[in-house]
PDB file of C-alpha atoms in Angstrom:
ATOM      1  CA  UNK C1395       1.733 -16.473   3.623  1.00 44.00           C
ATOM      2  CA  UNK C1396       3.776 -19.696   4.819  1.00 49.00           C
ATOM      3  CA  UNK C1397       6.244 -17.483   6.722  1.00 80.00           C
ATOM      4  CA  UNK C1398       4.421 -14.485   8.460  1.00 85.00           C
ATOM      5  CA  UNK C1399       7.669 -12.914   9.234  1.00 91.00           C
ATOM      6  CA  UNK C1400       8.885 -12.535   5.588  1.00 91.00           C
ATOM      7  CA  UNK C1401       5.388 -11.106   4.565  1.00 88.00           C
ATOM      8  CA  UNK C1402       5.892  -8.452   7.508  1.00 91.00           C
ATOM      9  CA  UNK C1403       9.396  -7.693   6.666  1.00 94.00           C
ATOM     10  CA  UNK C1404       8.462  -7.455   2.698  1.00 92.00           C
ATOM     11  CA  UNK C1405       5.707  -4.842   3.624  1.00 89.00           C
ATOM     12  CA  UNK C1406       8.165  -2.878   6.059  1.00 93.00           C
ATOM     13  CA  UNK C1407      11.109  -2.983   3.444  1.00 93.00           C
ATOM     14  CA  UNK C1408       8.708  -1.797   0.574  1.00 88.00           C
ATOM     15  CA  UNK C1409       7.223   0.831   2.402  1.00 88.00           C
ATOM     16  CA  UNK C1410      10.106   1.978   4.548  1.00 91.00           C
ATOM     17  CA  UNK C1411       7.345   2.626   7.208  1.00 90.00           C
ATOM     18  CA  UNK C1412       6.637   0.396  10.423  1.00 91.00           C
ATOM     19  CA  UNK C1413       3.664   2.482  10.786  1.00 88.00           C
ATOM     20  CA  UNK C1414       2.280   2.139   6.987  1.00 86.00           C
ATOM     21  CA  UNK C1415       2.941  -1.321   7.071  1.00 88.00           C
ATOM     22  CA  UNK C1416       0.960  -1.955  10.259  1.00 87.00           C
ATOM     23  CA  UNK C1417      -1.800  -0.120   8.381  1.00 84.00           C
ATOM     24  CA  UNK C1418      -1.644  -2.016   5.279  1.00 79.00           C
ATOM     25  CA  UNK C1419      -1.424  -5.846   7.061  1.00 80.00           C
ATOM     26  CA  UNK C1420      -4.201  -4.410   9.626  1.00 80.00           C
ATOM     27  CA  UNK C1421      -1.795  -5.042  12.579  1.00 85.00           C
ATOM     28  CA  UNK C1422      -0.655  -3.201  15.601  1.00 90.00           C
ATOM     29  CA  UNK C1423       2.832  -1.446  15.271  1.00 91.00           C
ATOM     30  CA  UNK C1424       4.276  -3.438  18.303  1.00 93.00           C
ATOM     31  CA  UNK C1425       3.303  -6.713  16.440  1.00 92.00           C
ATOM     32  CA  UNK C1426       5.053  -5.388  13.409  1.00 93.00           C
ATOM     33  CA  UNK C1427       8.158  -4.871  15.158  1.00 93.00           C
ATOM     34  CA  UNK C1428       7.941  -8.139  16.917  1.00 93.00           C
ATOM     35  CA  UNK C1429       7.863  -9.890  13.361  1.00 93.00           C
ATOM     36  CA  UNK C1430      10.931  -8.008  12.313  1.00 94.00           C
ATOM     37  CA  UNK C1431      12.840  -8.496  15.547  1.00 94.00           C
ATOM     38  CA  UNK C1432      12.157 -12.394  15.189  1.00 93.00           C
ATOM     39  CA  UNK C1433      13.425 -12.255  11.575  1.00 94.00           C
ATOM     40  CA  UNK C1434      16.602 -10.420  12.742  1.00 94.00           C
ATOM     41  CA  UNK C1435      17.033 -12.905  15.380  1.00 93.00           C
ATOM     42  CA  UNK C1436      16.820 -15.760  13.022  1.00 93.00           C
ATOM     43  CA  UNK C1437      19.646 -14.362  10.406  1.00 94.00           C
ATOM     44  CA  UNK C1438      21.488 -12.966  13.801  1.00 95.00           C
ATOM     45  CA  UNK C1439      21.932  -9.357  12.092  1.00 96.00           C
ATOM     46  CA  UNK C1440      20.177  -6.009  11.750  1.00 95.00           C
ATOM     47  CA  UNK C1441      17.757  -5.827   8.761  1.00 96.00           C
ATOM     48  CA  UNK C1442      16.993  -2.081   9.202  1.00 95.00           C
ATOM     49  CA  UNK C1443      18.992   0.904  10.172  1.00 93.00           C
ATOM     50  CA  UNK C1444      16.952   3.362  12.411  1.00 87.00           C
ATOM     51  CA  UNK C1445      17.838   6.943  12.686  1.00 83.00           C
ATOM     52  CA  UNK C1446      15.779   9.989  13.247  1.00 78.00           C
ATOM     53  CA  UNK C1447      12.406   8.223  13.078  1.00 78.00           C
ATOM     54  CA  UNK C1448      13.529   6.950   9.539  1.00 87.00           C
ATOM     55  CA  UNK C1449      14.428   3.617   8.512  1.00 93.00           C
ATOM     56  CA  UNK C1450      16.471   2.042   5.732  1.00 94.00           C
ATOM     57  CA  UNK C1451      17.674  -1.238   4.888  1.00 96.00           C
ATOM     58  CA  UNK C1452      20.989  -2.614   5.705  1.00 96.00           C
ATOM     59  CA  UNK C1453      23.176  -4.670   3.192  1.00 96.00           C
ATOM     60  CA  UNK C1454      21.692  -7.717   4.810  1.00 96.00           C
ATOM     61  CA  UNK C1455      18.227  -6.325   4.868  1.00 96.00           C
ATOM     62  CA  UNK C1456      18.736  -5.634   0.912  1.00 96.00           C
ATOM     63  CA  UNK C1457      19.807  -9.076   0.271  1.00 96.00           C
ATOM     64  CA  UNK C1458      16.648 -10.594   2.056  1.00 95.00           C
ATOM     65  CA  UNK C1459      14.488  -8.128   0.304  1.00 94.00           C
ATOM     66  CA  UNK C1460      15.569  -9.417  -3.126  1.00 93.00           C
ATOM     67  CA  UNK C1461      14.723 -13.054  -2.048  1.00 93.00           C
ATOM     68  CA  UNK C1462      11.693 -11.958  -0.220  1.00 91.00           C
ATOM     69  CA  UNK C1463      10.223 -10.310  -3.457  1.00 88.00           C
ATOM     70  CA  UNK C1464      10.833 -13.280  -5.323  1.00 88.00           C
ATOM     71  CA  UNK C1465       9.112 -15.732  -2.684  1.00 89.00           C
ATOM     72  CA  UNK C1466       5.995 -13.628  -2.219  1.00 82.00           C
ATOM     73  CA  UNK C1467       5.773 -13.227  -5.821  1.00 81.00           C
ATOM     74  CA  UNK C1468       5.958 -16.970  -6.215  1.00 85.00           C
ATOM     75  CA  UNK C1469       3.535 -17.730  -3.330  1.00 81.00           C
ATOM     76  CA  UNK C1470       0.790 -15.502  -4.989  1.00 73.00           C
ATOM     77  CA  UNK C1471       1.403 -17.373  -8.254  1.00 77.00           C
ATOM     78  CA  UNK C1472       0.821 -20.596  -6.790  1.00 82.00           C
ATOM     79  CA  UNK C1473      -2.136 -19.665  -4.925  1.00 71.00           C
ATOM     80  CA  UNK C1474      -3.776 -18.072  -8.190  1.00 68.00           C
ATOM     81  CA  UNK C1475      -2.893 -21.193 -10.048  1.00 73.00           C
ATOM     82  CA  UNK C1476      -4.236 -23.619  -7.535  1.00 76.00           C
ATOM     83  CA  UNK C1477      -7.473 -21.647  -7.641  1.00 65.00           C
ATOM     84  CA  UNK C1478      -7.601 -21.452 -11.419  1.00 64.00           C
ATOM     85  CA  UNK C1479      -7.900 -25.203 -11.342  1.00 71.00           C
ATOM     86  CA  UNK C1480     -10.569 -25.348  -8.817  1.00 63.00           C
ATOM     87  CA  UNK C1481     -12.476 -22.312 -10.246  1.00 58.00           C
ATOM     88  CA  UNK C1482     -12.268 -20.566  -6.947  1.00 58.00           C
ATOM     89  CA  UNK C1483     -11.956 -16.780  -7.583  1.00 59.00           C
ATOM     90  CA  UNK C1484     -11.284 -15.141  -4.209  1.00 62.00           C
ATOM     91  CA  UNK C1485      -8.695 -12.992  -2.299  1.00 73.00           C
ATOM     92  CA  UNK C1486      -8.397  -9.499  -1.508  1.00 80.00           C
ATOM     93  CA  UNK C1487      -8.269  -6.680  -4.257  1.00 87.00           C
ATOM     94  CA  UNK C1488      -6.906  -3.356  -3.394  1.00 90.00           C
ATOM     95  CA  UNK C1489      -8.385  -0.215  -5.405  1.00 93.00           C
ATOM     96  CA  UNK C1490      -7.314   3.274  -5.203  1.00 93.00           C
ATOM     97  CA  UNK C1491      -9.599   5.923  -6.933  1.00 92.00           C
ATOM     98  CA  UNK C1492      -9.445   9.645  -7.048  1.00 86.00           C
ATOM     99  CA  UNK C1493     -11.983  11.464  -4.992  1.00 82.00           C
ATOM    100  CA  UNK C1494     -14.571  12.144  -7.773  1.00 80.00           C
ATOM    101  CA  UNK C1495     -14.374   8.398  -9.267  1.00 87.00           C
ATOM    102  CA  UNK C1496     -14.696   6.996  -5.607  1.00 88.00           C
ATOM    103  CA  UNK C1497     -17.624   9.124  -4.653  1.00 85.00           C
ATOM    104  CA  UNK C1498     -19.605   9.132  -7.743  1.00 84.00           C
ATOM    105  CA  UNK C1499     -18.558   6.365 -10.232  1.00 82.00           C
ATOM    106  CA  UNK C1500     -17.467   3.371  -8.400  1.00 87.00           C
ATOM    107  CA  UNK C1501     -20.149   2.440  -6.043  1.00 88.00           C
ATOM    108  CA  UNK C1502     -22.608   1.044  -8.715  1.00 83.00           C
ATOM    109  CA  UNK C1503     -19.690  -0.627 -10.538  1.00 86.00           C
ATOM    110  CA  UNK C1504     -18.365  -2.359  -7.359  1.00 91.00           C
ATOM    111  CA  UNK C1505     -21.792  -3.306  -6.104  1.00 90.00           C
ATOM    112  CA  UNK C1506     -22.475  -5.233  -9.479  1.00 90.00           C
ATOM    113  CA  UNK C1507     -18.747  -6.597  -9.344  1.00 90.00           C
ATOM    114  CA  UNK C1508     -19.412  -7.925  -5.763  1.00 89.00           C
ATOM    115  CA  UNK C1509     -22.611  -9.610  -6.804  1.00 89.00           C
ATOM    116  CA  UNK C1510     -20.702 -11.400  -9.505  1.00 86.00           C
ATOM    117  CA  UNK C1511     -17.563 -12.194  -7.358  1.00 84.00           C
ATOM    118  CA  UNK C1512     -18.881 -12.583  -3.860  1.00 86.00           C
ATOM    119  CA  UNK C1513     -15.495 -14.250  -2.797  1.00 82.00           C
ATOM    120  CA  UNK C1514     -13.520 -11.138  -3.698  1.00 86.00           C
ATOM    121  CA  UNK C1515     -13.227  -8.615  -0.810  1.00 86.00           C
ATOM    122  CA  UNK C1516     -12.408  -5.172  -1.950  1.00 90.00           C
ATOM    123  CA  UNK C1517     -10.561  -2.506  -0.200  1.00 90.00           C
ATOM    124  CA  UNK C1518     -10.882   0.979  -1.493  1.00 92.00           C
ATOM    125  CA  UNK C1519      -8.348   3.782  -0.854  1.00 92.00           C
ATOM    126  CA  UNK C1520      -9.275   7.281  -1.662  1.00 91.00           C
ATOM    127  CA  UNK C1521      -6.960  10.256  -2.703  1.00 88.00           C
ATOM    128  CA  UNK C1522      -6.380  12.779  -5.246  1.00 82.00           C
ATOM    129  CA  UNK C1523      -5.124  11.590  -8.611  1.00 82.00           C
ATOM    130  CA  UNK C1524      -1.351  12.195  -7.605  1.00 82.00           C
ATOM    131  CA  UNK C1525      -1.939  10.420  -4.485  1.00 86.00           C
ATOM    132  CA  UNK C1526      -3.229   7.388  -6.323  1.00 89.00           C
ATOM    133  CA  UNK C1527      -0.499   7.238  -8.643  1.00 88.00           C
ATOM    134  CA  UNK C1528       2.099   7.233  -5.804  1.00 85.00           C
ATOM    135  CA  UNK C1529      -0.015   4.445  -4.311  1.00 87.00           C
ATOM    136  CA  UNK C1530       0.375   2.305  -7.699  1.00 87.00           C
ATOM    137  CA  UNK C1531       3.982   2.933  -7.765  1.00 82.00           C
ATOM    138  CA  UNK C1532       4.857   1.932  -4.260  1.00 78.00           C
ATOM    139  CA  UNK C1533       2.349  -1.214  -4.341  1.00 77.00           C
ATOM    140  CA  UNK C1534       0.010  -0.251  -1.917  1.00 82.00           C
ATOM    141  CA  UNK C1535      -2.814  -0.709  -4.085  1.00 89.00           C
ATOM    142  CA  UNK C1536      -3.303  -3.378  -6.789  1.00 87.00           C
ATOM    143  CA  UNK C1537      -4.888  -0.729  -9.403  1.00 91.00           C
ATOM    144  CA  UNK C1538      -5.453   2.570  -9.707  1.00 93.00           C
ATOM    145  CA  UNK C1539      -8.587   4.684 -11.433  1.00 91.00           C
ATOM    146  CA  UNK C1540      -7.709   8.310 -11.914  1.00 88.00           C
ATOM    147  CA  UNK C1541      -8.970  11.234 -13.839  1.00 78.00           C
ATOM    148  CA  UNK C1542      -5.490  12.990 -14.888  1.00 68.00           C
ATOM    149  CA  UNK C1543      -3.057  12.186 -17.512  1.00 69.00           C
ATOM    150  CA  UNK C1544      -0.333   9.775 -16.675  1.00 77.00           C
ATOM    151  CA  UNK C1545       3.203   9.656 -17.929  1.00 75.00           C
ATOM    152  CA  UNK C1546       5.258   6.766 -16.322  1.00 77.00           C
ATOM    153  CA  UNK C1547       6.733   4.304 -18.214  1.00 76.00           C
ATOM    154  CA  UNK C1548       6.456   1.658 -15.570  1.00 76.00           C
ATOM    155  CA  UNK C1549       2.765   2.063 -15.553  1.00 86.00           C
ATOM    156  CA  UNK C1550       0.318   0.779 -17.875  1.00 87.00           C
ATOM    157  CA  UNK C1551      -2.574   3.282 -18.526  1.00 88.00           C
ATOM    158  CA  UNK C1552      -5.632   2.273 -20.157  1.00 86.00           C
ATOM    159  CA  UNK C1553      -8.521   4.803 -20.634  1.00 84.00           C
ATOM    160  CA  UNK C1554     -11.681   3.473 -19.525  1.00 81.00           C
ATOM    161  CA  UNK C1555     -14.448   5.951 -20.287  1.00 79.00           C
ATOM    162  CA  UNK C1556     -14.744   9.861 -20.788  1.00 82.00           C
ATOM    163  CA  UNK C1557     -16.426  12.267 -18.124  1.00 84.00           C
ATOM    164  CA  UNK C1558     -18.038  15.371 -19.417  1.00 90.00           C
ATOM    165  CA  UNK C1559     -17.405  18.568 -17.144  1.00 94.00           C
ATOM    166  CA  UNK C1560     -19.625  21.510 -16.719  1.00 96.00           C
ATOM    167  CA  UNK C1561     -19.770  24.976 -15.395  1.00 98.00           C
ATOM    168  CA  UNK C1562     -21.732  25.340 -12.043  1.00 98.00           C
ATOM    169  CA  UNK C1563     -23.212  28.520 -10.633  1.00 97.00           C
ATOM    170  CA  UNK C1564     -26.240  29.446  -8.066  1.00 97.00           C
ATOM    171  CA  UNK C1565     -29.591  29.690 -10.339  1.00 97.00           C
ATOM    172  CA  UNK C1566     -29.981  33.048  -9.624  1.00 96.00           C
ATOM    173  CA  UNK C1567     -26.268  33.844 -10.966  1.00 96.00           C
ATOM    174  CA  UNK C1568     -26.425  36.083 -14.350  1.00 95.00           C
ATOM    175  CA  UNK C1569     -24.420  33.387 -16.201  1.00 96.00           C
ATOM    176  CA  UNK C1570     -27.180  30.833 -15.368  1.00 96.00           C
ATOM    177  CA  UNK C1571     -29.572  32.339 -18.328  1.00 94.00           C
ATOM    178  CA  UNK C1572     -26.766  31.472 -20.784  1.00 95.00           C
ATOM    179  CA  UNK C1573     -26.920  28.328 -22.950  1.00 95.00           C
ATOM    180  CA  UNK C1574     -23.245  27.847 -22.862  1.00 96.00           C
ATOM    181  CA  UNK C1575     -19.946  29.119 -21.081  1.00 97.00           C
ATOM    182  CA  UNK C1576     -17.056  30.147 -22.720  1.00 96.00           C
ATOM    183  CA  UNK C1577     -13.395  30.843 -21.087  1.00 95.00           C
ATOM    184  CA  UNK C1578     -14.161  34.453 -21.507  1.00 94.00           C
ATOM    185  CA  UNK C1579     -17.059  34.200 -19.374  1.00 96.00           C
ATOM    186  CA  UNK C1580     -14.942  33.295 -16.317  1.00 95.00           C
ATOM    187  CA  UNK C1581     -12.753  36.300 -16.584  1.00 92.00           C
ATOM    188  CA  UNK C1582     -12.635  38.016 -13.272  1.00 92.00           C
ATOM    189  CA  UNK C1583     -15.270  35.854 -11.584  1.00 95.00           C
ATOM    190  CA  UNK C1584     -14.625  34.458  -8.074  1.00 96.00           C
ATOM    191  CA  UNK C1585     -13.800  30.747  -8.808  1.00 97.00           C
ATOM    192  CA  UNK C1586     -14.071  27.714  -6.517  1.00 97.00           C
ATOM    193  CA  UNK C1587     -11.031  25.139  -7.324  1.00 95.00           C
ATOM    194  CA  UNK C1588      -9.891  21.956  -6.188  1.00 92.00           C
ATOM    195  CA  UNK C1589      -6.704  21.599  -4.276  1.00 88.00           C
ATOM    196  CA  UNK C1590      -3.298  21.298  -5.744  1.00 84.00           C
ATOM    197  CA  UNK C1591      -2.666  17.784  -7.103  1.00 78.00           C
ATOM    198  CA  UNK C1592      -6.131  17.458  -8.051  1.00 81.00           C
ATOM    199  CA  UNK C1593      -6.859  15.583 -11.553  1.00 77.00           C
ATOM    200  CA  UNK C1594      -9.633  18.117 -11.822  1.00 83.00           C
ATOM    201  CA  UNK C1595      -7.865  21.059 -11.182  1.00 88.00           C
ATOM    202  CA  UNK C1596      -4.962  19.937 -13.535  1.00 86.00           C
ATOM    203  CA  UNK C1597      -7.121  19.343 -16.443  1.00 87.00           C
ATOM    204  CA  UNK C1598      -9.161  22.582 -15.839  1.00 92.00           C
ATOM    205  CA  UNK C1599      -5.804  24.220 -16.104  1.00 92.00           C
ATOM    206  CA  UNK C1600      -4.818  22.640 -19.285  1.00 91.00           C
ATOM    207  CA  UNK C1601      -8.560  23.648 -20.932  1.00 94.00           C
ATOM    208  CA  UNK C1602      -7.838  27.057 -19.952  1.00 94.00           C
ATOM    209  CA  UNK C1603      -4.432  27.116 -21.481  1.00 93.00           C
ATOM    210  CA  UNK C1604      -5.511  25.707 -24.767  1.00 94.00           C
ATOM    211  CA  UNK C1605      -8.375  28.392 -24.897  1.00 94.00           C
ATOM    212  CA  UNK C1606      -5.765  31.403 -24.308  1.00 91.00           C
ATOM    213  CA  UNK C1607      -6.348  31.941 -20.548  1.00 92.00           C
ATOM    214  CA  UNK C1608      -3.499  31.280 -18.190  1.00 89.00           C
ATOM    215  CA  UNK C1609      -4.527  29.351 -15.028  1.00 83.00           C
ATOM    216  CA  UNK C1610      -2.966  32.341 -12.821  1.00 87.00           C
ATOM    217  CA  UNK C1611      -5.425  34.789 -14.378  1.00 91.00           C
ATOM    218  CA  UNK C1612      -8.293  32.620 -12.844  1.00 91.00           C
ATOM    219  CA  UNK C1613      -9.810  34.507  -9.794  1.00 94.00           C
ATOM    220  CA  UNK C1614      -9.484  31.534  -7.218  1.00 94.00           C
ATOM    221  CA  UNK C1615     -11.372  32.561  -4.307  1.00 93.00           C
ATOM    222  CA  UNK C1616     -11.368  29.332  -2.368  1.00 95.00           C
ATOM    223  CA  UNK C1617      -9.648  26.036  -2.558  1.00 95.00           C
ATOM    224  CA  UNK C1618     -11.243  22.925  -1.215  1.00 94.00           C
ATOM    225  CA  UNK C1619     -10.188  19.312  -1.050  1.00 87.00           C
ATOM    226  CA  UNK C1620     -13.461  17.485  -2.762  1.00 88.00           C
ATOM    227  CA  UNK C1621     -16.459  17.563  -5.208  1.00 89.00           C
ATOM    228  CA  UNK C1622     -19.046  17.849  -2.166  1.00 93.00           C
ATOM    229  CA  UNK C1623     -16.897  21.093  -0.722  1.00 95.00           C
ATOM    230  CA  UNK C1624     -16.946  22.501  -4.101  1.00 96.00           C
ATOM    231  CA  UNK C1625     -20.522  22.341  -4.602  1.00 96.00           C
ATOM    232  CA  UNK C1626     -21.343  23.667  -1.047  1.00 96.00           C
ATOM    233  CA  UNK C1627     -18.993  26.554  -1.902  1.00 97.00           C
ATOM    234  CA  UNK C1628     -20.774  27.511  -5.028  1.00 97.00           C
ATOM    235  CA  UNK C1629     -24.261  26.918  -3.358  1.00 97.00           C
ATOM    236  CA  UNK C1630     -23.072  29.604  -0.623  1.00 96.00           C
ATOM    237  CA  UNK C1631     -22.223  32.149  -3.084  1.00 95.00           C
ATOM    238  CA  UNK C1632     -18.659  32.132  -2.823  1.00 96.00           C
ATOM    239  CA  UNK C1633     -18.018  31.608  -6.503  1.00 96.00           C
ATOM    240  CA  UNK C1634     -18.546  29.635  -9.518  1.00 97.00           C
ATOM    241  CA  UNK C1635     -16.586  26.367 -10.652  1.00 97.00           C
ATOM    242  CA  UNK C1636     -16.283  23.414 -13.199  1.00 96.00           C
ATOM    243  CA  UNK C1637     -17.086  20.058 -12.075  1.00 94.00           C
ATOM    244  CA  UNK C1638     -17.678  16.526 -13.415  1.00 90.00           C
ATOM    245  CA  UNK C1639     -21.421  16.587 -14.618  1.00 91.00           C
ATOM    246  CA  UNK C1640     -22.006  13.109 -12.804  1.00 86.00           C
ATOM    247  CA  UNK C1641     -21.291  15.099  -9.557  1.00 90.00           C
ATOM    248  CA  UNK C1642     -24.102  17.436  -9.554  1.00 94.00           C
ATOM    249  CA  UNK C1643     -27.200  15.096 -10.584  1.00 90.00           C
ATOM    250  CA  UNK C1644     -28.651  15.627  -7.182  1.00 92.00           C
ATOM    251  CA  UNK C1645     -28.251  19.425  -6.938  1.00 96.00           C
ATOM    252  CA  UNK C1646     -29.945  19.841 -10.474  1.00 95.00           C
ATOM    253  CA  UNK C1647     -32.914  17.961  -9.468  1.00 95.00           C
ATOM    254  CA  UNK C1648     -33.054  19.871  -6.025  1.00 96.00           C
ATOM    255  CA  UNK C1649     -32.660  23.175  -8.075  1.00 96.00           C
ATOM    256  CA  UNK C1650     -29.778  24.373  -5.629  1.00 97.00           C
ATOM    257  CA  UNK C1651     -27.394  24.709  -8.634  1.00 97.00           C
ATOM    258  CA  UNK C1652     -27.375  25.535 -12.444  1.00 97.00           C
ATOM    259  CA  UNK C1653     -24.961  23.703 -14.923  1.00 97.00           C
ATOM    260  CA  UNK C1654     -24.193  24.913 -18.214  1.00 97.00           C
ATOM    261  CA  UNK C1655     -22.100  22.961 -21.121  1.00 96.00           C
ATOM    262  CA  UNK C1656     -18.610  24.569 -22.091  1.00 97.00           C
ATOM    263  CA  UNK C1657     -17.762  25.748 -25.302  1.00 95.00           C
ATOM    264  CA  UNK C1658     -15.623  24.342 -26.654  1.00 95.00           C
ATOM    265  CA  UNK C1659     -16.705  21.230 -24.678  1.00 94.00           C
ATOM    266  CA  UNK C1660     -14.728  19.544 -21.940  1.00 93.00           C
ATOM    267  CA  UNK C1661     -14.230  15.839 -21.597  1.00 90.00           C
ATOM    268  CA  UNK C1662     -11.436  13.905 -19.685  1.00 85.00           C
ATOM    269  CA  UNK C1663     -10.273  10.328 -19.606  1.00 83.00           C
ATOM    270  CA  UNK C1664     -10.709   8.430 -16.791  1.00 85.00           C
ATOM    271  CA  UNK C1665      -8.007   5.726 -16.751  1.00 88.00           C
ATOM    272  CA  UNK C1666      -7.167   2.460 -15.131  1.00 89.00           C
ATOM    273  CA  UNK C1667      -3.467   2.404 -14.053  1.00 91.00           C
ATOM    274  CA  UNK C1668      -1.470  -0.549 -12.759  1.00 88.00           C
ATOM    275  CA  UNK C1669       2.243  -1.644 -12.754  1.00 84.00           C
ATOM    276  CA  UNK C1670       3.809  -3.014 -15.959  1.00 76.00           C
ATOM    277  CA  UNK C1671       5.849  -5.644 -14.065  1.00 65.00           C
ATOM    278  CA  UNK C1672       3.355  -6.554 -11.537  1.00 64.00           C
ATOM    279  CA  UNK C1673       2.119 -10.171 -11.204  1.00 58.00           C
ATOM    280  CA  UNK C1674      -1.401  -9.996 -12.060  1.00 64.00           C
ATOM    281  CA  UNK C1675      -3.976 -11.653  -9.390  1.00 68.00           C
ATOM    282  CA  UNK C1676      -6.836 -13.328 -10.577  1.00 72.00           C
ATOM    283  CA  UNK C1677      -8.964 -11.098  -8.609  1.00 78.00           C
ATOM    284  CA  UNK C1678      -7.401  -8.263 -10.563  1.00 82.00           C
ATOM    285  CA  UNK C1679      -7.932  -9.929 -13.936  1.00 81.00           C
ATOM    286  CA  UNK C1680     -11.564 -10.614 -13.226  1.00 83.00           C
ATOM    287  CA  UNK C1681     -11.648  -6.663 -11.891  1.00 87.00           C
ATOM    288  CA  UNK C1682     -10.041  -5.470 -15.293  1.00 85.00           C
ATOM    289  CA  UNK C1683     -12.214  -7.658 -17.473  1.00 85.00           C
ATOM    290  CA  UNK C1684     -15.295  -6.508 -15.640  1.00 88.00           C
ATOM    291  CA  UNK C1685     -14.406  -2.565 -15.588  1.00 85.00           C
ATOM    292  CA  UNK C1686     -13.519  -2.846 -19.337  1.00 80.00           C
ATOM    293  CA  UNK C1687     -17.077  -4.523 -20.159  1.00 83.00           C
ATOM    294  CA  UNK C1688     -18.622  -1.955 -17.947  1.00 78.00           C
ATOM    295  CA  UNK C1689     -17.106   0.874 -19.837  1.00 74.00           C
ATOM    296  CA  UNK C1690     -17.905  -0.425 -23.346  1.00 70.00           C
ATOM    297  CA  UNK C1691     -21.543  -0.674 -22.112  1.00 71.00           C
ATOM    298  CA  UNK C1692     -21.307   2.993 -20.949  1.00 63.00           C
ATOM    299  CA  UNK C1693     -19.814   3.899 -24.399  1.00 59.00           C
ATOM    300  CA  UNK C1694     -22.580   2.293 -26.415  1.00 59.00           C
ATOM    301  CA  UNK C1695     -25.269   3.815 -24.246  1.00 60.00           C
ATOM    302  CA  UNK C1696     -23.587   7.402 -24.601  1.00 56.00           C
ATOM    303  CA  UNK C1697     -23.303   6.614 -28.621  1.00 53.00           C
ATOM    304  CA  UNK C1698     -27.135   5.536 -28.755  1.00 54.00           C
ATOM    305  CA  UNK C1699     -28.149   8.988 -26.944  1.00 52.00           C
ATOM    306  CA  UNK C1700     -26.109  11.182 -29.247  1.00 50.00           C
TER     307      UNK C1700
END
């Protein structure tokens, strides 16, 4: 960025937080404050109102932000167009992924992508699906990968691949002897659930409702924040659960959990999400092309095995 002060201002104005801007820019908060003060001295006016630990843009700040948006976008476009001429694909790509995807799906995909594009530095942010969508909306990530349905006209949602969910229980559990599990089998059983806002929980609730069981009828015994905690709780006998099949490969090999298919089957889409109006960085284009190619290969392998 030709003018560091403008870049810092643009980030603070977008996030309306000095702390978050410092984290995003990998700067200290005093350094961010110093850059903003310099810009305010240049324009000889305040750009932010600061009240009760909250900040907002002044009228002058709003005007500077309008131009900063255009300048930052033009600078990015110039950088990309020049790199296209030289054949150089580099830069930083910030990916947001929900917990299940980040822990079990992305490592191999990103490893192969980095081999192909060593000049692209990847930063990964992990949250639940709801959190990732907010990150895409406020521009703190370039692209998100989530496991829950998204309804937002400002976002492009592209289904990439489908994930199969299975019922899990301890191997000695009475239901472990069955060949498949119905919603009726879950009635009254202690259940280990993901937290509110989790794409997995939302998807399970929709599945139950479609099969004549309301989510509140589920006997939720424990709520936890990630797939590893779900598996540990089930292994400890705190209940049964429904998880992505991809998350229990190790436990099935070790024999610490039993996994059974659901009847009717439960599959969910994993989707790539990005802003409709966002200028696409070359690094983002390369990742999107690579991800779609990866998904097509997964689909072809799945069809050949079915």
